[in-house]
Short mmCIF file of C-alpha atoms in Angstrom, two decimals:
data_model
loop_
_atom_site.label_atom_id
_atom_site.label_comp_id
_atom_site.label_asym_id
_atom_site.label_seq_id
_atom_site.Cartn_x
_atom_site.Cartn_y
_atom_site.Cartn_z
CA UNK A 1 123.96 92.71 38.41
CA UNK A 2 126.21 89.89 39.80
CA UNK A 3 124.73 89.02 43.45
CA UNK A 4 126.73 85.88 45.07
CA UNK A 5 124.86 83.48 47.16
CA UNK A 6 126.89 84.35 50.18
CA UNK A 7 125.12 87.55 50.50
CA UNK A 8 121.80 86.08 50.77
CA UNK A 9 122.59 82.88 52.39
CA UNK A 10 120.79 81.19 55.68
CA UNK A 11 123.85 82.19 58.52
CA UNK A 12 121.86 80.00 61.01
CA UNK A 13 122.31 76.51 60.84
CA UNK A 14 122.38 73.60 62.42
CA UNK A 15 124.10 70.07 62.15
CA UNK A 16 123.10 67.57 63.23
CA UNK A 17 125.17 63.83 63.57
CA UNK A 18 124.14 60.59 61.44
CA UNK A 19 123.63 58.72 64.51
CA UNK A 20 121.19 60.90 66.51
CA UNK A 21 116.88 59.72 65.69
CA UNK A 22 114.64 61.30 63.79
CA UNK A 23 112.23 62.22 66.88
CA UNK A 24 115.30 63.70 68.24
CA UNK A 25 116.60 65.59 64.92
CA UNK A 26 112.83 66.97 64.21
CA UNK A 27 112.60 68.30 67.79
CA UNK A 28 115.55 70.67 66.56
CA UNK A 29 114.03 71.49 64.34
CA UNK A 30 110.84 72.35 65.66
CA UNK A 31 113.00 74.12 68.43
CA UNK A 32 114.86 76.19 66.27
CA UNK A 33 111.75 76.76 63.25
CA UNK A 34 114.63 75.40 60.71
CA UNK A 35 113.31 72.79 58.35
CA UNK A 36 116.50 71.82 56.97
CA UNK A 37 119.90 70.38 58.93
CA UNK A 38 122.89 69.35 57.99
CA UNK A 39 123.68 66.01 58.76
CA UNK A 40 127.75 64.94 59.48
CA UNK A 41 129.45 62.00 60.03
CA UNK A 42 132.52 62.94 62.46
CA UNK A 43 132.10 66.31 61.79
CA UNK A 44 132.08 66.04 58.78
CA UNK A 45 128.93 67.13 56.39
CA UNK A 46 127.58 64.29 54.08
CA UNK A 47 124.02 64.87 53.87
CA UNK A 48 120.85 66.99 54.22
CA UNK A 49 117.59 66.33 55.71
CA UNK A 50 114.21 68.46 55.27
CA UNK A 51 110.75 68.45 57.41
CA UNK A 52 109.73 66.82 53.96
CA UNK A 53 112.31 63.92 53.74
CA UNK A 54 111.08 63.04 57.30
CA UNK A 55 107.39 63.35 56.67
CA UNK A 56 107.91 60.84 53.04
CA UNK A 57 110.37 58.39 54.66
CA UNK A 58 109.65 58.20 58.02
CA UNK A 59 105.85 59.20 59.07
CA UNK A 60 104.49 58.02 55.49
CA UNK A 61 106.03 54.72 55.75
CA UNK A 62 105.19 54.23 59.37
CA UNK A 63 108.91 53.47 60.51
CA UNK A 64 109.42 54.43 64.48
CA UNK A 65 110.81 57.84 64.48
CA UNK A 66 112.55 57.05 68.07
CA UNK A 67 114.39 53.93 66.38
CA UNK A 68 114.95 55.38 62.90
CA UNK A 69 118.51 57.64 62.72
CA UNK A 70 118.61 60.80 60.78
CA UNK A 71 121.32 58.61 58.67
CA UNK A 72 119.30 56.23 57.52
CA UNK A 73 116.73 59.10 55.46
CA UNK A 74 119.59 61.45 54.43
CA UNK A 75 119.50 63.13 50.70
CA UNK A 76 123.01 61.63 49.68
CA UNK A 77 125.38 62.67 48.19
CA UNK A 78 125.74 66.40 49.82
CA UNK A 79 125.13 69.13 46.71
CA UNK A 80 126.43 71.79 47.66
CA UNK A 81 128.32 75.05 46.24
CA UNK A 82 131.34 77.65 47.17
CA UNK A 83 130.57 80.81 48.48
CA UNK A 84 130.98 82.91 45.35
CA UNK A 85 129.05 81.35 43.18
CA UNK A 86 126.13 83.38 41.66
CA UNK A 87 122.77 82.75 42.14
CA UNK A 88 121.93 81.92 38.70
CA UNK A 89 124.42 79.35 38.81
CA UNK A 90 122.88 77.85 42.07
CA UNK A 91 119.67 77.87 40.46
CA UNK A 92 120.60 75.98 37.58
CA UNK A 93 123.05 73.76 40.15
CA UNK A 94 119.47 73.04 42.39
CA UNK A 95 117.15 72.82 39.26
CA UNK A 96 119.78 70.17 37.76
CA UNK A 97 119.93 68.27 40.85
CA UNK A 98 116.25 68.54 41.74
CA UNK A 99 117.07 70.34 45.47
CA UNK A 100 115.52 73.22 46.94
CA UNK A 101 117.94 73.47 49.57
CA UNK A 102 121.87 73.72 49.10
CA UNK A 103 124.69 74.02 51.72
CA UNK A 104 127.18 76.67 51.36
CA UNK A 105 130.84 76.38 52.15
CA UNK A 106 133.78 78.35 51.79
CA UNK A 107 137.80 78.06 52.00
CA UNK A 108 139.98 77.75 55.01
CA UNK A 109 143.50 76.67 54.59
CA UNK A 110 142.70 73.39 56.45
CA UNK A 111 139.76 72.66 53.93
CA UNK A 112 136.32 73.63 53.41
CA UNK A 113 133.93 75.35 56.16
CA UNK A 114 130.47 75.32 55.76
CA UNK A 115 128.71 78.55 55.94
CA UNK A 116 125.29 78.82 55.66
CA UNK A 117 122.26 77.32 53.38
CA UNK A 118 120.49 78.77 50.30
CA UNK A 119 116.62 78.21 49.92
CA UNK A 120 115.69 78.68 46.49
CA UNK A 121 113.98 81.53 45.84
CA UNK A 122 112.80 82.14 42.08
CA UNK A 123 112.46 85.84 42.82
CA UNK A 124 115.83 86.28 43.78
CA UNK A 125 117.03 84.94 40.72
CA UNK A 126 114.94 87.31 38.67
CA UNK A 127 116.57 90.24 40.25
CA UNK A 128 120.08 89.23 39.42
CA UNK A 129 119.15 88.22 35.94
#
């Protein structure tokens, strides 16, 4: 059975801009209970940052959350996928590119839109396989 990620996607996301801190970005998240955001430049989506990427390059290495940006510990490039691709191909997409989070974007006629975020989710994959 063919499931596409866009039926089991994360709706509810947040972005969050290059410039803004980490103490600031990780009260979102805290806020919200999201452990992932999107990070843009201008709107514009180049990055993702995880409770874990702050904990390993911020807290672990003792840098000042207050002075550090979100920027400067983003996962760059952005992986992401479309909107109809299956979930065995966004496991193998995530397992290839050693992410257990990937944005989700699909068309507009002015360019892509991001819609949502898939967590990996092994026992998802099993069901579609």
């Amino acid at each position: 059975m063919r499931i596409d990620v866009k039926n089991i996607m994360v709706k509810d996301i947040i972005t969050v801009g290059k410039d803004r801190t980490v103490a600031s970005a990780k009260s979102l998240m805290n806020y919200f209970n999201f452990d992932a955001l999107i990070v843009t430049n201008e709107e514009e989506p180049i990055g993702l940052v995880t409770s874990s990427d702050i904990q390993k390059r911020v807290i672990e290495k003792e840098l000042d959350p207050h002075l550090t940006t979100i920027g400067e510990i983003t996962s760059k490039p952005l992986i992401w996928t479309r909107y109809n691709t299956t979930l065995t191909e966004v496991a193998e997409i995530m397992e290839e590119k050693e992410v257990n989070k990937i944005p989700i974007f699909g068309n507009l006629s002015n360019g892509p839109i991001l819609l949502g975020l898939y967590v990996h989710n092994k026992k998802e994959v099993l069901i579609e396989n």
